[in-house]
Tab-separated table of C-alpha atoms in Angstrom:
chain	number	residue	atom	x	y	z
A	1	ASP	CA	9.840	-18.902	-3.543
A	2	GLY	CA	6.335	-17.131	-3.668
A	3	GLY	CA	5.643	-13.592	-4.638
A	4	ILE	CA	4.273	-11.205	-6.580
A	5	THR	CA	6.575	-10.264	-9.901
A	6	GLN	CA	5.983	-6.843	-11.965
A	7	SER	CA	7.668	-6.266	-14.733
A	8	PRO	CA	9.435	-4.037	-16.271
A	9	LYS	CA	10.992	-2.473	-13.290
A	10	TYR	CA	11.114	1.039	-15.674
A	11	LEU	CA	8.881	1.822	-19.339
A	12	PHE	CA	8.994	4.311	-21.283
A	13	ARG	CA	6.516	6.011	-23.317
A	14	LYS	CA	5.282	8.526	-25.688
A	15	GLU	CA	2.523	10.673	-24.925
A	16	GLY	CA	-0.743	9.043	-27.118
A	17	GLN	CA	0.692	5.449	-26.786
A	18	ASN	CA	-1.263	2.493	-24.348
A	19	VAL	CA	0.904	0.744	-22.305
A	20	THR	CA	0.137	-2.384	-20.577
A	21	LEU	CA	2.296	-3.414	-17.417
A	22	SER	CA	2.326	-6.744	-16.417
A	23	CYS	CA	1.413	-8.363	-12.874
A	24	GLU	CA	2.210	-12.317	-12.042
A	25	GLN	CA	1.803	-13.855	-8.456
A	26	ASN	CA	2.295	-17.232	-7.238
A	27	LEU	CA	0.746	-17.026	-3.698
A	28	ASN	CA	-2.653	-18.379	-5.029
A	29	HIS	CA	-3.882	-15.535	-4.012
A	30	ASP	CA	-7.595	-14.692	-4.888
A	31	ALA	CA	-7.550	-10.794	-4.875
A	32	MET	CA	-5.504	-8.246	-7.059
A	33	TYR	CA	-4.822	-4.905	-6.636
A	34	TRP	CA	-3.196	-1.845	-8.894
A	35	TYR	CA	-2.423	0.899	-7.021
A	36	ARG	CA	-0.497	4.111	-7.872
A	37	GLN	CA	1.776	6.272	-6.014
A	38	ASP	CA	2.734	9.627	-6.685
A	39	PRO	CA	5.414	11.811	-4.814
A	40	GLY	CA	3.689	12.900	-1.426
A	41	GLN	CA	0.624	11.313	-1.683
A	42	GLY	CA	-0.527	7.857	-0.764
A	43	LEU	CA	-1.520	4.824	-2.298
A	44	ARG	CA	-4.575	5.101	-4.796
A	45	LEU	CA	-6.325	2.436	-6.002
A	46	ILE	CA	-7.121	1.933	-9.570
A	47	TYR	CA	-8.421	-1.680	-9.710
A	48	TYR	CA	-9.535	-4.488	-7.729
A	49	SER	CA	-10.299	-8.170	-8.583
A	50	GLN	CA	-12.067	-10.376	-5.934
A	51	ILE	CA	-12.064	-13.401	-8.480
A	52	VAL	CA	-11.119	-14.373	-12.241
A	53	ASN	CA	-13.262	-12.827	-14.757
A	54	ASP	CA	-14.314	-9.984	-12.001
A	55	PHE	CA	-12.984	-6.598	-11.264
A	56	GLN	CA	-13.654	-3.552	-9.819
A	57	LYS	CA	-12.757	0.215	-10.158
A	58	GLY	CA	-11.054	2.048	-7.408
A	59	ASP	CA	-10.612	5.151	-6.517
A	60	ILE	CA	-9.374	6.773	-10.170
A	61	ALA	CA	-10.201	4.282	-12.949
A	62	GLU	CA	-10.176	6.944	-15.811
A	63	GLY	CA	-7.445	6.235	-18.288
A	64	TYR	CA	-7.094	2.935	-17.126
A	65	SER	CA	-8.106	-1.036	-17.815
A	66	VAL	CA	-7.264	-4.186	-16.944
A	67	SER	CA	-8.502	-7.850	-17.264
A	68	ARG	CA	-8.273	-10.970	-15.466
A	69	GLU	CA	-8.065	-13.832	-17.191
A	70	LYS	CA	-6.242	-16.070	-14.862
A	71	LYS	CA	-6.042	-16.233	-11.218
A	72	GLU	CA	-2.129	-15.306	-11.202
A	73	SER	CA	-2.153	-12.576	-13.900
A	74	PHE	CA	-3.683	-8.786	-13.416
A	75	PRO	CA	-2.441	-6.948	-16.527
A	76	LEU	CA	-2.683	-2.934	-16.194
A	77	THR	CA	-3.091	-0.760	-19.496
A	78	VAL	CA	-2.161	2.644	-18.978
A	79	THR	CA	-4.334	4.059	-22.104
A	80	SER	CA	-3.553	7.967	-23.718
A	81	ALA	CA	-7.169	8.751	-22.180
A	82	GLN	CA	-5.395	8.932	-18.850
A	83	LYS	CA	-4.302	12.251	-18.185
A	84	ASN	CA	-0.975	12.396	-16.337
A	85	PRO	CA	-0.085	8.939	-16.650
A	86	THR	CA	4.194	9.537	-15.053
A	87	ALA	CA	4.136	7.505	-12.025
A	88	PHE	CA	5.016	4.069	-9.856
A	89	TYR	CA	2.889	1.480	-10.281
A	90	LEU	CA	1.863	-1.357	-7.328
A	91	CYS	CA	0.785	-4.484	-7.939
A	92	ALA	CA	-0.512	-6.381	-4.463
A	93	SER	CA	-2.262	-9.536	-3.508
A	94	SER	CA	-3.932	-10.537	-0.808
A	95	ILE	CA	-5.660	-14.003	0.504
A	96	GLY	CA	-8.954	-12.913	1.731
A	97	THR	CA	-12.046	-11.962	-0.161
A	98	GLY	CA	-15.236	-10.324	0.923
A	99	ARG	CA	-14.964	-9.481	4.836
A	100	SER	CA	-12.008	-11.707	5.279
A	101	SER	CA	-10.223	-9.244	3.183
A	102	TYR	CA	-10.161	-6.818	6.747
A	103	ASN	CA	-7.618	-8.627	7.798
A	104	SER	CA	-5.480	-10.010	4.837
A	105	PRO	CA	-2.511	-7.859	4.237
A	106	LEU	CA	-1.374	-7.185	1.189
A	107	HIS	CA	1.787	-8.657	-0.489
A	108	PHE	CA	2.575	-6.229	-3.001
A	109	GLY	CA	5.233	-6.587	-6.293
A	110	ASN	CA	8.507	-4.282	-6.306
A	111	GLY	CA	6.142	-1.633	-8.771
A	112	THR	CA	6.678	-0.389	-12.121
A	113	ARG	CA	7.650	2.958	-12.388
A	114	LEU	CA	6.218	4.821	-15.760
A	115	THR	CA	7.688	7.747	-17.778
A	116	VAL	CA	5.241	9.371	-20.780
A	117	THR	CA	7.050	12.234	-22.210
B	1	SER	CA	-14.095	11.504	1.714
B	2	GLN	CA	-11.292	9.567	4.187
B	3	LYS	CA	-8.736	11.686	5.224
B	4	ILE	CA	-5.698	9.339	6.812
B	5	GLU	CA	-2.657	11.748	8.177
B	6	GLN	CA	1.180	11.130	8.325
B	7	ASN	CA	3.570	13.811	9.348
B	8	SER	CA	5.066	14.422	5.746
B	9	GLU	CA	8.638	15.442	7.206
B	10	ALA	CA	11.200	13.064	7.917
B	11	LEU	CA	11.491	11.840	11.437
B	12	ASN	CA	15.719	11.689	12.139
B	13	ILE	CA	16.733	9.941	15.505
B	14	GLN	CA	19.346	8.278	16.910
B	15	GLU	CA	20.657	4.825	16.616
B	16	GLY	CA	19.543	2.987	19.995
B	17	LYS	CA	16.421	5.471	20.419
B	18	THR	CA	12.822	5.005	20.584
B	19	ALA	CA	11.044	6.183	16.998
B	20	THR	CA	7.067	6.668	17.481
B	21	LEU	CA	5.156	7.513	14.082
B	22	THR	CA	2.299	8.739	14.030
B	23	CYS	CA	-0.996	7.923	11.474
B	24	ASN	CA	-4.577	10.434	12.167
B	25	TYR	CA	-7.352	9.819	10.305
B	26	THR	CA	-10.739	11.432	10.052
B	27	ASN	CA	-14.633	10.570	8.553
B	28	TYR	CA	-13.914	7.019	8.730
B	29	SER	CA	-14.156	3.949	11.219
B	30	PRO	CA	-11.906	1.308	9.900
B	31	ALA	CA	-12.089	-2.561	11.659
B	32	TYR	CA	-8.117	-2.663	10.878
B	33	LEU	CA	-5.014	-0.817	10.378
B	34	GLN	CA	-2.142	-1.753	8.823
B	35	TRP	CA	1.559	-0.659	8.954
B	36	TYR	CA	3.987	-1.073	6.239
B	37	ARG	CA	7.403	-0.716	5.110
B	38	GLN	CA	9.120	1.167	2.473
B	39	ASP	CA	12.265	1.231	0.876
B	40	PRO	CA	13.231	3.612	-2.227
B	41	GLY	CA	12.107	2.144	-5.512
B	42	ARG	CA	10.370	-1.302	-4.326
B	43	GLY	CA	7.231	-2.585	-2.669
B	44	PRO	CA	5.611	-1.998	0.849
B	45	VAL	CA	6.118	-5.003	2.656
B	46	PHE	CA	3.318	-5.623	5.548
B	47	LEU	CA	4.829	-4.804	9.238
B	48	LEU	CA	1.497	-4.941	11.692
B	49	LEU	CA	-2.109	-5.399	11.631
B	50	ILE	CA	-4.192	-4.240	14.568
B	51	ARG	CA	-7.894	-4.241	14.992
B	52	GLU	CA	-10.819	-1.569	16.615
B	53	ASN	CA	-10.945	-4.117	19.787
B	54	GLU	CA	-7.393	-4.182	20.249
B	55	LYS	CA	-4.945	-1.268	22.159
B	56	GLU	CA	-1.938	-2.562	21.121
B	57	LYS	CA	-0.129	-4.769	18.854
B	58	ARG	CA	4.101	-5.580	19.439
B	59	LYS	CA	6.517	-7.834	17.035
B	60	GLU	CA	10.114	-7.593	18.329
B	61	ARG	CA	10.836	-4.377	18.714
B	62	LEU	CA	7.819	-3.324	16.641
B	63	LYS	CA	4.432	-1.546	18.668
B	64	VAL	CA	1.543	-0.593	17.485
B	65	THR	CA	-1.805	1.338	19.725
B	66	PHE	CA	-5.063	2.257	17.791
B	67	ASP	CA	-7.000	4.649	19.512
B	68	THR	CA	-10.186	4.219	17.954
B	69	THR	CA	-11.807	7.395	20.185
B	70	LEU	CA	-8.839	10.196	19.180
B	71	LYS	CA	-8.812	8.372	15.771
B	72	GLN	CA	-5.229	7.668	15.878
B	73	SER	CA	-2.587	5.077	15.658
B	74	LEU	CA	0.907	5.385	16.684
B	75	PHE	CA	3.933	3.246	15.492
B	76	HIS	CA	6.541	2.838	17.547
B	77	ILE	CA	10.050	1.300	16.821
B	78	THR	CA	11.953	1.040	19.903
B	79	ALA	CA	16.215	0.179	20.028
B	80	SER	CA	16.184	1.742	16.744
B	81	GLN	CA	19.259	0.360	14.456
B	82	PRO	CA	20.015	2.784	10.523
B	83	ALA	CA	18.550	-0.074	9.023
B	84	ASP	CA	14.986	0.730	9.962
B	85	SER	CA	15.572	3.586	7.962
B	86	ALA	CA	12.652	3.602	5.337
B	87	THR	CA	9.067	5.213	4.790
B	88	TYR	CA	6.236	3.748	6.646
B	89	LEU	CA	2.554	3.573	5.823
B	90	CYS	CA	-0.553	2.918	7.432
B	91	ALA	CA	-3.206	2.044	5.907
B	92	LEU	CA	-7.035	1.556	6.994
B	93	GLY	CA	-8.903	-1.816	6.024
B	94	GLY	CA	-12.250	-1.689	4.306
B	95	PHE	CA	-14.382	-3.400	2.751
B	96	ASN	CA	-11.924	-4.800	-0.482
B	97	LYS	CA	-10.125	-1.983	-0.191
B	98	PHE	CA	-6.974	-0.014	1.659
B	99	TYR	CA	-6.624	3.503	2.371
B	100	PHE	CA	-3.018	4.539	2.335
B	101	GLY	CA	-1.308	7.197	3.889
B	102	SER	CA	1.360	9.389	2.382
B	103	GLY	CA	3.735	8.163	4.932
B	104	THR	CA	6.738	8.940	6.796
B	105	LYS	CA	10.420	9.134	6.595
B	106	LEU	CA	12.279	7.698	9.363
B	107	ASN	CA	16.391	8.287	8.919
B	108	VAL	CA	18.179	7.148	11.587
B	109	LYS	CA	21.853	7.940	12.237
B	110	PRO	CA	24.342	6.073	13.923
C-alpha cells in the first residue's frame, strides 16, 4: 500500500538541540514538501524538492535544513536556530514537477508533533 | 502577499443538511484550487481540484465552485453525516507551491 511515512509521531527535545524528522514515500513521486502547521494558521511551506539532490526554500526556511539524497526520502532537520520549533510538521509529495505541479494533489503523511522545552 | 481566508469559527449543522464552507483569497490569481480534509492528529487528505476555467466540480456528495471574479470558492457537502465532521482546508495552486487556508472545522450532529 503506497504512501508517506513520517516518524516518529511524537518527538520531544530540549532547547538548543538539533532534531531530524524522517519522511519516506513509496509513491515514486518526484516532488516532496515540508509544511509546518500551527493552531489557527494555514500550513506554511518550509522547503520543497522537485528532484534528487535539489531543493528550494519555502516561505519559512530559517532555522531548518533538508537533504534529498534519494527520491524516496526527504528528512527535515530542525536546528537550534529555529526560534519557535514546537509545531506539527507535515511531509507531502506530489507526482508532478514544474507546470504539471499545478494540478497534482499533495499526498500527506500523518505528521510529527515536535515539542521543544 | 497572498491571503487566504476561511471561516475560523466552527460550522455546526444537523445530519442530513447541506454544509457550505467558504474560501476567499486576495492578491493572487491561482490557476487551480484544491480542497482537503484533515482529521485531528492526521495529515490532510485531498478531496477535489477545480481549475480556473471550471465553474463547478462534483464528486459524490461533494461540490466545489470557483468564482475568479469574486475570488471565492464554495465547498458543499450534501446530505451531511457525522462522519463528515473534520477540518476542511482550501489550497491555492502556484508554481511548485500550494498556499493553504487555516481551515474550517465542520461538526455534523446526529
